[in-house]
XYZ file of C-alpha atoms in Angstrom:
659
model
C -7.861 -31.736 30.920
C -9.517 -28.600 31.862
C -8.254 -25.458 29.927
C -5.832 -27.401 27.710
C -9.005 -29.293 26.349
C -10.812 -26.114 25.833
C -7.953 -24.425 23.961
C -7.779 -27.550 21.704
C -11.400 -27.439 20.920
C -11.301 -23.680 20.159
C -8.158 -24.100 17.995
C -9.892 -26.914 15.834
C -13.243 -25.153 15.794
C -11.388 -21.754 14.591
C -9.767 -23.772 11.961
C -13.008 -24.904 10.665
C -14.724 -21.603 10.974
C -11.804 -19.838 9.296
C -11.818 -22.143 6.454
C -15.461 -21.623 5.855
C -14.881 -17.966 5.975
C -11.941 -18.093 3.523
C -14.045 -20.337 1.155
C -16.639 -17.656 1.072
C -14.018 -14.842 0.863
C -14.958 -13.400 4.065
C -12.804 -11.942 6.883
C -11.454 -14.692 9.180
C -12.762 -13.205 12.234
C -16.287 -13.789 11.025
C -15.388 -17.526 10.877
C -13.699 -17.402 14.435
C -17.245 -15.772 15.615
C -18.944 -18.664 13.889
C -16.613 -21.161 15.707
C -17.382 -19.654 19.063
C -21.132 -19.976 18.382
C -20.607 -23.731 17.699
C -18.721 -24.449 20.747
C -20.391 -22.001 22.992
C -22.748 -22.816 25.863
C -25.987 -22.037 23.753
C -25.571 -24.595 20.933
C -24.880 -27.937 22.567
C -22.631 -30.568 21.051
C -18.851 -30.033 21.816
C -18.613 -27.107 24.425
C -16.101 -25.051 26.079
C -16.519 -25.328 29.816
C -14.081 -22.973 31.289
C -15.427 -19.970 29.489
C -14.139 -17.608 32.142
C -10.748 -18.813 31.816
C -10.833 -18.297 28.020
C -12.256 -14.719 28.624
C -8.961 -14.034 30.559
C -6.959 -15.331 27.758
C -8.857 -13.324 25.446
C -7.945 -10.134 27.302
C -4.174 -10.957 26.324
C -5.419 -10.962 22.745
C -6.849 -7.583 23.153
C -3.673 -6.299 24.604
C -1.541 -7.763 21.849
C -4.021 -6.488 19.273
C -3.471 -3.016 20.518
C 0.286 -3.346 21.074
C 0.747 -4.382 17.382
C -1.415 -1.401 16.503
C 0.868 0.960 18.465
C 4.049 -0.483 16.630
C 2.407 -0.173 13.235
C 1.053 3.400 13.793
C 2.671 6.126 11.974
C 1.557 9.640 11.440
C 2.855 9.448 7.790
C 0.078 6.949 7.100
C -2.294 9.869 7.553
C -0.450 12.589 5.334
C -2.354 12.028 2.131
C -5.669 12.278 3.674
C -4.721 13.978 6.704
C -7.371 16.504 7.106
C -10.451 14.197 6.684
C -8.739 11.764 9.004
C -7.448 13.982 11.759
C -10.408 16.324 11.808
C -13.221 14.602 10.099
C -12.971 11.310 11.961
C -13.704 12.823 15.474
C -16.620 14.728 13.963
C -17.925 11.538 12.484
C -17.653 9.648 15.770
C -19.459 12.594 17.777
C -22.119 12.461 15.125
C -22.426 8.599 15.032
C -22.482 8.525 18.981
C -25.290 10.996 18.926
C -27.148 9.072 16.388
C -26.527 5.978 18.263
C -27.711 7.357 21.523
C -31.032 8.496 19.948
C -31.485 4.983 18.662
C -30.927 3.492 22.226
C -33.389 6.151 23.680
C -35.996 5.505 20.850
C -35.914 1.754 21.847
C -36.301 2.313 25.436
C -32.754 1.942 26.723
C -31.653 4.020 29.695
C -29.242 7.069 29.543
C -26.050 5.039 30.133
C -26.983 2.142 27.980
C -27.847 4.548 25.133
C -24.381 6.151 25.454
C -22.830 2.814 25.174
C -25.017 2.009 22.065
C -23.712 5.345 20.256
C -20.060 4.575 21.335
C -20.191 0.868 19.935
C -21.886 2.220 16.669
C -19.158 4.866 16.027
C -16.399 2.452 15.370
C -16.018 0.700 11.916
C -14.134 -2.574 11.343
C -10.581 -2.280 10.026
C -10.105 -5.873 9.350
C -13.404 -6.355 7.368
C -12.713 -3.221 5.294
C -9.145 -4.082 4.377
C -10.135 -7.652 3.463
C -13.022 -6.337 1.253
C -10.820 -3.769 -0.399
C -8.142 -6.384 -1.041
C -10.768 -8.886 -2.598
C -12.087 -5.943 -4.689
C -8.729 -4.846 -5.955
C -9.346 -1.233 -4.518
C -6.298 -0.904 -2.489
C -4.269 2.212 -3.354
C -7.396 3.953 -4.667
C -8.168 7.532 -3.131
C -11.337 6.183 -1.513
C -9.432 3.355 0.085
C -6.913 5.902 1.508
C -9.718 7.873 2.959
C -11.240 5.025 4.546
C -7.895 3.602 5.985
C -6.911 7.069 7.332
C -10.371 7.355 9.112
C -10.026 3.774 10.515
C -6.660 4.503 12.032
C -7.937 7.493 13.772
C -10.942 5.472 14.968
C -8.701 2.702 16.354
C -6.799 5.319 18.317
C -9.885 6.733 19.623
C -10.685 3.370 21.121
C -7.954 4.018 23.668
C -9.647 6.853 25.443
C -13.161 5.226 25.104
C -11.775 2.274 27.105
C -10.884 4.448 29.968
C -13.843 6.858 29.897
C -16.959 4.640 28.986
C -16.734 2.300 32.178
C -16.846 5.371 34.434
C -20.279 6.647 32.914
C -22.361 4.039 34.814
C -22.447 6.335 37.695
C -22.226 9.876 36.246
C -22.273 11.599 39.734
C -19.482 9.422 41.362
C -17.707 8.753 38.066
C -16.823 12.262 37.024
C -14.252 12.700 39.634
C -12.964 9.449 38.807
C -12.881 10.230 35.123
C -10.776 13.341 36.055
C -8.363 11.156 37.980
C -8.157 8.564 35.040
C -7.348 11.320 32.551
C -4.609 12.684 34.756
C -3.163 8.980 35.242
C -3.365 8.421 31.476
C -1.596 11.793 30.889
C 0.948 10.995 33.676
C 1.652 7.457 32.262
C 2.099 8.772 28.766
C 4.680 11.376 30.094
C 6.492 8.589 31.960
C 6.471 6.377 28.891
C 7.709 9.218 26.600
C 10.525 10.339 29.001
C 11.588 7.120 30.774
C 10.164 4.380 28.577
C 11.592 5.590 25.269
C 15.193 5.453 26.998
C 14.803 2.401 29.039
C 12.808 -0.028 26.724
C 15.300 0.630 23.629
C 18.159 -0.117 26.071
C 16.696 -3.475 27.286
C 15.975 -4.485 23.706
C 19.615 -3.548 22.493
C 21.078 -5.497 25.345
C 18.970 -8.642 24.431
C 19.812 -8.225 20.680
C 23.506 -8.677 21.563
C 22.758 -12.331 22.629
C 21.396 -12.933 19.064
C 18.652 -15.168 20.392
C 15.426 -14.897 18.684
C 13.442 -16.606 21.407
C 14.710 -14.167 24.048
C 13.863 -11.261 21.687
C 10.335 -12.689 21.252
C 9.892 -13.247 25.049
C 11.277 -9.596 25.809
C 8.889 -8.061 23.184
C 5.871 -10.033 24.798
C 7.105 -9.125 28.244
C 7.136 -5.393 27.479
C 3.611 -5.493 25.940
C 2.135 -7.413 28.732
C 4.257 -6.080 31.466
C 3.476 -2.402 30.750
C -0.183 -3.381 30.164
C -0.146 -4.830 33.675
C 1.335 -1.850 35.172
C -1.319 0.491 33.827
C -3.855 -2.098 35.041
C -2.438 -1.815 38.456
C -2.630 2.034 38.409
C -6.305 1.896 37.567
C -6.123 2.254 33.710
C -6.941 -0.150 31.003
C -4.713 -3.205 30.336
C -4.972 -2.681 26.687
C -4.165 0.992 26.919
C -0.866 0.273 28.313
C -0.061 -2.319 25.720
C -0.762 0.370 23.019
C 1.591 2.858 24.499
C 4.198 0.350 24.818
C 3.763 -0.478 21.055
C 4.191 3.316 20.305
C 7.332 3.482 22.267
C 8.857 0.529 20.456
C 7.871 1.884 17.097
C 10.275 4.767 17.535
C 13.143 2.300 18.064
C 15.434 0.480 15.615
C 13.739 -2.818 16.496
C 10.237 -2.079 15.445
C 9.977 -4.138 12.416
C 11.386 -7.162 14.097
C 9.233 -6.795 17.107
C 6.201 -6.492 14.997
C 7.200 -9.570 12.780
C 7.774 -11.700 15.884
C 4.624 -10.576 17.749
C 2.156 -11.000 14.876
C 1.853 -14.851 15.236
C 1.115 -14.439 19.015
C -1.179 -11.620 18.266
C -3.158 -13.670 15.665
C -3.455 -16.687 18.042
C -4.681 -14.691 20.931
C -6.711 -12.580 18.855
C -8.431 -15.661 17.466
C -9.121 -16.808 21.176
C -10.805 -13.405 21.672
C -13.030 -13.538 18.600
C -14.015 -17.085 19.391
C -14.919 -16.016 22.896
C -17.125 -13.461 21.480
C -18.856 -15.843 19.627
C -19.447 -18.110 22.620
C -21.539 -15.174 24.058
C -23.884 -15.087 21.019
C -27.209 -16.712 22.101
C -29.030 -17.879 18.934
C -32.161 -17.919 21.072
C -31.908 -14.396 21.872
C -31.204 -13.554 18.217
C -34.299 -15.607 17.077
C -36.614 -13.936 19.758
C -35.395 -10.351 19.054
C -34.662 -10.586 15.339
C -36.954 -7.575 14.751
C -34.943 -5.283 17.029
C -31.649 -6.547 15.565
C -32.638 -6.090 11.934
C -34.077 -2.544 12.808
C -30.848 -1.490 14.307
C -28.858 -2.943 11.536
C -30.839 -1.054 9.136
C -30.635 2.418 10.969
C -26.781 1.801 11.760
C -26.048 1.254 8.028
C -28.261 4.007 6.776
C -27.091 6.521 9.393
C -23.422 5.785 9.334
C -23.361 5.708 5.671
C -25.181 9.105 5.403
C -22.727 10.653 8.050
C -19.575 9.309 6.304
C -20.825 10.352 2.841
C -21.720 13.929 3.774
C -18.626 14.326 5.936
C -16.187 13.333 3.282
C -17.993 15.348 0.636
C -17.769 18.329 2.859
C -13.943 17.908 3.139
C -13.631 18.182 -0.628
C -13.901 14.544 -1.836
C -16.238 14.353 -4.918
C -17.536 11.797 -7.386
C -17.705 8.239 -6.361
C -15.645 8.755 -3.167
C -18.255 9.833 -0.663
C -20.542 6.960 -1.858
C -17.617 4.433 -1.495
C -16.655 5.658 1.892
C -20.231 5.677 3.196
C -20.962 2.288 2.107
C -17.542 0.872 3.053
C -17.450 2.107 6.708
C -21.142 1.634 7.336
C -20.444 -1.587 9.629
C -19.678 -1.806 13.267
C -16.027 -2.972 13.995
C -13.962 -5.366 15.925
C -13.103 -2.878 18.514
C -16.812 -2.621 19.095
C -16.311 -6.158 20.578
C -13.583 -4.947 22.564
C -15.487 -2.068 24.125
C -18.565 -4.116 24.736
C -16.652 -6.909 26.390
C -15.130 -4.093 28.716
C -18.738 -2.779 29.413
C -19.828 -6.336 30.399
C -17.089 -6.947 32.585
C -17.382 -3.637 34.520
C -21.191 -4.263 34.558
C -21.696 -1.046 32.610
C -24.053 -2.615 30.219
C -26.393 -5.701 30.603
C -26.106 -9.253 29.074
C -29.155 -8.300 26.872
C -27.600 -5.096 25.423
C -24.342 -7.073 24.921
C -26.234 -9.760 22.907
C -28.105 -7.309 21.008
C -24.999 -5.121 19.969
C -22.758 -8.387 19.247
C -25.572 -9.622 16.861
C -25.810 -6.274 15.106
C -22.022 -5.935 14.802
C -21.707 -9.536 13.113
C -24.530 -8.918 10.634
C -23.299 -5.545 9.649
C -19.654 -6.998 9.049
C -21.189 -9.750 6.882
C -23.006 -7.307 4.941
C -19.986 -5.133 4.247
C -18.694 -6.811 0.874
C -22.106 -6.619 -0.523
C -22.714 -2.820 0.330
C -19.250 -2.010 -0.977
C -19.973 -3.530 -4.316
C -23.019 -1.264 -4.757
C -20.702 1.983 -4.765
C -20.139 1.800 -8.553
C -23.857 1.187 -9.687
C -25.061 3.815 -7.320
C -22.728 6.222 -8.786
C -23.565 5.495 -12.296
C -27.127 5.957 -11.353
C -26.394 9.242 -9.781
C -24.450 10.363 -12.848
C -27.726 9.898 -14.989
C -29.770 12.279 -12.874
C -27.469 14.788 -11.235
C -24.831 17.186 -12.230
C -21.380 15.675 -12.861
C -18.713 17.230 -10.513
C -15.784 18.613 -12.280
C -12.201 17.341 -11.477
C -9.661 20.145 -10.532
C -6.995 20.883 -13.164
C -3.902 23.122 -13.129
C -2.038 24.539 -16.173
C -4.141 22.730 -18.672
C -3.983 24.484 -22.116
C -7.092 26.484 -22.903
C -7.303 24.735 -26.242
C -7.420 21.386 -24.487
C -5.080 18.279 -24.763
C -4.747 16.412 -28.248
C -2.264 13.820 -29.237
C -0.508 13.979 -25.705
C 1.083 11.706 -23.263
C -0.838 11.023 -19.891
C 1.638 10.360 -16.957
C -0.134 8.834 -13.824
C 1.778 9.718 -10.813
C 3.898 12.888 -9.989
C 6.463 11.228 -7.930
C 10.269 11.122 -8.823
C 9.694 8.682 -11.991
C 6.763 10.823 -13.099
C 8.600 14.255 -12.730
C 11.724 12.948 -14.445
C 9.436 11.802 -17.371
C 7.506 15.148 -17.508
C 11.066 17.145 -17.591
C 12.185 15.202 -20.524
C 8.929 15.509 -22.327
C 8.718 19.181 -21.516
C 12.294 19.646 -22.843
C 11.387 18.064 -26.145
C 8.142 20.042 -26.394
C 6.036 16.858 -26.204
C 2.413 17.761 -24.727
C 1.678 15.919 -21.561
C -0.426 16.028 -18.351
C 0.219 14.516 -15.048
C -2.322 12.746 -12.755
C -1.645 13.130 -9.011
C -3.439 13.185 -5.717
C -0.940 13.987 -3.128
C -1.052 17.813 -2.234
C 2.805 17.893 -1.571
C 3.638 16.578 -4.966
C 1.106 18.924 -6.590
C 2.810 21.889 -5.066
C 6.095 20.741 -6.623
C 4.564 20.192 -9.910
C 2.819 23.542 -9.808
C 6.226 25.117 -9.403
C 7.537 23.570 -12.501
C 4.509 24.866 -14.403
C 3.549 21.243 -15.533
C -0.165 20.595 -16.513
C -1.673 18.619 -13.803
C -5.118 16.831 -13.064
C -5.776 16.373 -9.363
C -7.301 13.042 -8.527
C -6.829 9.358 -8.391
C -6.020 7.856 -11.831
C -7.771 4.708 -11.002
C -11.158 6.560 -11.185
C -12.694 6.995 -14.562
C -13.765 10.506 -14.101
C -10.225 11.664 -13.382
C -8.979 9.959 -16.666
C -11.681 11.437 -18.503
C -10.377 14.895 -17.383
C -7.028 14.041 -19.013
C -8.537 13.704 -22.346
C -7.683 9.919 -22.509
C -9.674 9.348 -25.680
C -7.489 11.829 -27.541
C -4.096 10.648 -25.984
C -1.267 8.938 -27.976
C 0.322 7.297 -24.931
C -0.097 6.536 -21.156
C 2.581 6.045 -18.757
C 1.685 4.228 -15.492
C 4.220 4.881 -13.004
C 2.578 3.265 -9.930
C 4.256 -0.006 -8.699
C 0.740 -1.237 -7.624
C -0.523 -3.752 -10.115
C -4.049 -3.806 -8.953
C -4.157 -0.052 -9.574
C -2.456 -0.416 -12.885
C -4.991 -3.024 -13.946
C -7.918 -0.911 -13.116
C -6.364 2.038 -15.197
C -5.588 -0.323 -18.188
C -9.075 -1.752 -18.242
C -10.682 1.605 -18.389
C -8.352 3.148 -20.817
C -8.846 0.185 -23.295
C -12.612 0.376 -22.968
C -12.691 3.997 -24.330
C -9.515 4.091 -26.348
C -8.501 0.488 -27.645
C -5.713 1.863 -29.687
C -3.959 3.776 -26.894
C -0.310 2.539 -26.231
C 0.291 1.851 -22.435
C 3.652 1.636 -20.838
C 3.442 0.525 -17.213
C 5.737 -0.168 -14.242
C 5.644 -3.363 -12.564
C 6.964 -4.803 -9.361
C 7.100 -8.480 -9.849
C 8.044 -10.603 -12.876
C 5.165 -13.011 -12.429
C 2.890 -9.920 -12.966
C 4.153 -9.040 -16.443
C 2.284 -11.875 -18.172
C -1.162 -10.350 -16.791
C -0.246 -6.924 -17.842
C 0.770 -8.084 -21.377
C -2.337 -10.192 -21.810
C -4.431 -7.044 -20.914
C -2.855 -5.074 -23.753
C 0.025 -3.220 -22.005
C 2.774 -2.530 -24.768
C 5.644 -2.508 -22.508
C 6.306 -3.318 -18.790
C 9.252 -2.031 -17.088
C 10.676 -3.564 -13.854
C 12.644 -0.704 -12.091
C 14.387 -3.286 -9.531
C 15.538 -5.368 -12.409
C 16.956 -2.555 -14.504
C 18.604 -1.115 -11.367
C 20.212 -4.473 -10.734
C 21.298 -4.826 -14.420
C 22.862 -1.434 -14.420
C 24.810 -2.288 -11.164
C 25.916 -5.439 -12.893
C 27.170 -3.479 -15.932
C 28.965 -1.160 -13.704
C 30.566 -4.016 -11.912
C 31.677 -5.720 -14.908
C 33.005 -2.675 -16.429
C 35.117 -2.309 -13.438
C 36.363 -5.829 -13.623
C 37.762 -4.835 -17.190
C 35.307 -7.071 -19.134
C 35.149 -5.959 -22.624
C 32.364 -3.497 -23.278
C 30.892 -5.907 -26.110
C 30.793 -8.928 -23.766
C 28.935 -6.785 -21.195
C 26.492 -5.555 -23.905
C 25.828 -8.996 -24.912
C 25.505 -10.489 -21.499
C 23.057 -7.704 -20.271
C 21.148 -8.216 -23.568
C 20.650 -11.844 -22.845
C 19.531 -11.009 -19.157
C 17.011 -8.640 -20.447
C 15.798 -10.834 -23.084
C 15.354 -13.670 -20.572
C 13.234 -11.405 -18.287
C 11.145 -9.327 -20.759
C 10.442 -11.545 -23.906
C 9.514 -15.187 -22.969
C 5.819 -14.268 -22.451
C 5.633 -12.439 -25.640
C 7.438 -14.874 -28.292
C 4.054 -15.936 -29.601
C 2.725 -12.458 -30.283
C 3.565 -11.477 -33.904
C 3.746 -7.498 -33.274
C 5.959 -8.013 -30.145
C 8.374 -10.196 -32.109
C 8.716 -7.502 -34.990
C 9.147 -4.952 -32.114
C 11.907 -7.116 -30.644
C 13.624 -7.503 -33.763
C 13.649 -3.647 -34.375
C 15.102 -3.221 -30.909
C 17.808 -5.750 -31.597
C 18.641 -4.017 -34.974
C 18.690 -0.688 -33.022
C 21.120 -2.356 -30.569
C 23.280 -3.338 -33.310
C 23.423 0.182 -34.685
C 24.143 1.751 -31.335
C 27.689 3.751 -31.056
C 30.405 1.914 -29.052
C 33.315 4.059 -27.500
C 36.794 2.705 -27.702
C 39.805 4.642 -25.961
C 43.027 4.411 -27.794
C 45.310 3.398 -24.906
C 49.101 4.201 -24.643
C 50.181 0.998 -26.079
C 47.545 0.773 -28.864
C 48.634 -0.537 -32.311
C 46.477 2.232 -33.772
C 48.710 5.057 -32.741
C 50.533 6.644 -35.662
C 48.275 5.114 -38.266
C 45.178 6.302 -40.021
C 41.803 4.751 -41.092
C 43.010 4.722 -44.583
C 46.315 2.901 -43.955
C 44.657 0.239 -41.704
C 41.719 -0.319 -44.041
C 39.577 -0.739 -40.736
C 36.290 -0.680 -42.739
C 37.258 -3.339 -45.319
C 39.290 -5.733 -43.091
C 37.220 -5.437 -39.856
C 33.761 -4.109 -40.801
C 33.948 -1.372 -38.295
C 33.095 2.201 -39.121
C 34.599 4.854 -37.231
C 31.721 7.766 -37.290
C 33.459 10.073 -34.756
C 36.503 10.950 -32.638
C 36.933 12.951 -29.640
C 40.635 14.369 -28.996
C 40.920 16.381 -25.916
C 38.358 19.033 -26.414
C 38.032 18.548 -30.152
C 35.384 16.859 -31.720
C 35.766 15.191 -35.243
C 32.383 13.889 -36.607
C 32.808 11.550 -39.506
C 36.528 11.838 -39.424
C 38.779 12.054 -42.731
C 40.431 8.793 -43.953
C 43.906 10.332 -43.359
C 43.163 11.201 -39.630
C 46.279 10.001 -37.639
C 45.416 8.051 -34.304
C 47.036 9.459 -31.076
C 46.850 8.535 -27.422
C 43.710 9.025 -25.552
C 41.664 9.408 -28.673
C 37.994 8.257 -27.950
C 36.583 6.608 -31.062
C 32.952 6.247 -31.808
C 32.460 3.041 -33.723
C 29.581 1.173 -35.301
C 29.500 -2.523 -36.001
C 27.832 -5.772 -34.998
C 28.706 -7.341 -31.640
C 31.131 -9.936 -33.156
C 32.997 -7.389 -35.397
C 33.211 -4.745 -32.197
C 34.313 -7.625 -29.944
C 37.135 -8.814 -32.396
C 38.173 -5.287 -33.255
C 38.410 -4.517 -29.351
C 40.698 -7.535 -28.729
C 42.950 -6.540 -31.532
C 43.593 -3.014 -30.480
C 43.986 -4.019 -26.793
C 47.239 -5.949 -27.598
C 50.491 -4.189 -27.422
C 52.269 -1.998 -30.016
C 54.114 -5.157 -31.417
C 51.001 -6.542 -32.458
C 49.796 -5.475 -35.950
C 46.236 -4.600 -37.030
C 46.961 -5.291 -40.586
């Protein structure tokens, strides 16, 4: 069956390898590489025969991988950590490439091969790092944002490296070609910016009018591969063209649909790429050169870890962040495979160097979860023997904070809460790490702690042990859980109110000791429902009863067995019963011309009129002889049933008596 049989073998092997990786909570790409090793030419058994054909398909995987990266790329992702990402990452890559170059020279490789070793070493793994952060519940922390920002810039740097590195095999004749390649790349980008941004959206808009998802998918794929092939014909990288095409589509109105449609294709062809990488791993070579492999693994992890840690510290990140970033990004990445494959295909590197760096890459990626987990223990050890760094604070009272409220997050929600507390003279402090928001908060004069609230040292700076309440405004449940665990470990009596994105996450937060959980989307929907029912002339008391039932159905089921919560719920319901209801005296109301005394409203209907607004006049606790007139606004109190009956009575025409 030829290539069809090979593809079938690859898919089945990838399923087995991916399942093994998932079972051990490893990134799927490691399972795919394992699958390639099993069906490759060096292990016997079921073997893929058309390796060259599979390698050609793998190039499509690389192109689609970079195409999706181009669609997903956004400069806004870099804003919170833009300085260390945009300026620090090129410095890191230059230092790492220099370090890798010296490793190559020390081990006896020639000049060109040593440059390739440095380049392959300079890139870390986006996929492995993201998977590790998700498994450890650290996505959303400041250290994770630094890592992701630097990874984005690294991924972008792969594009010029794909163009430049193959030309270095012959430096004398390669330099002119390098200049030509740079000019071609600049020219191609200009053409895509000027023409592509106009033509491609027009083509996609034309396809969208037919309302055919198949044609839309086909057009997206054709743009990715077609533009890539055009760059290949012009002497540039196939993958480079696909990346630029992705960036053009990212600026169109169809970027989200294009990305969602292309992801399955990207994943399938990407799987073929990583399986093809595994097929080129020679276990015999690894066994025979295990000393060199382990030596380079050690040097890469230690060297990259130190470079990342020192650089991040230089850019002003303190405490655990340099350690977490250094350990988290110390591996080699999936784009190292891409670069290595290009080097092998262009005869820029030898098969031995390819096998060596491939083995090093896989081992460093496997070690990443273990190394990342060492960040906290190393930081605790460091704190015992070295001076503890201080956290930046702004507008904190000289007397310190006592019996105060801690607000984690200085966005719109946090700022609204702070404004209310400030108006009521309630002491508080806000924890925020976004410089833009910090500037807004400083203008308001609010007390601020700069940092990531999920880090203990930052919470310690808020005097959390002396706080009376903490309000967690982030919708990220993982970050919320991290904050809750630490807060209750040092202040078990602390009251916590948290924001939550999903109903099924509420139980977990309540079990962890969160006093109240708020669902913003539910509350917004409830308010829209209330407004809609009010405009449909549904009686206010029925609206109140209905919305209370909805709220009870969402917030209370998980806490019915909690004695404290039941008491709190009963108090809240009692408070609801004591809330004021406002009733407008319509033109035809039977109240007009009567007084509370003459109608004996309190005795007959159980309703208390506690206030009346007439025009611009306000009558608190009105006299029994006050005569009702048109457009009076009555503030009344009573239970829901009494209010509902009374409202129905006074809604009738004047012929109806309320006596």
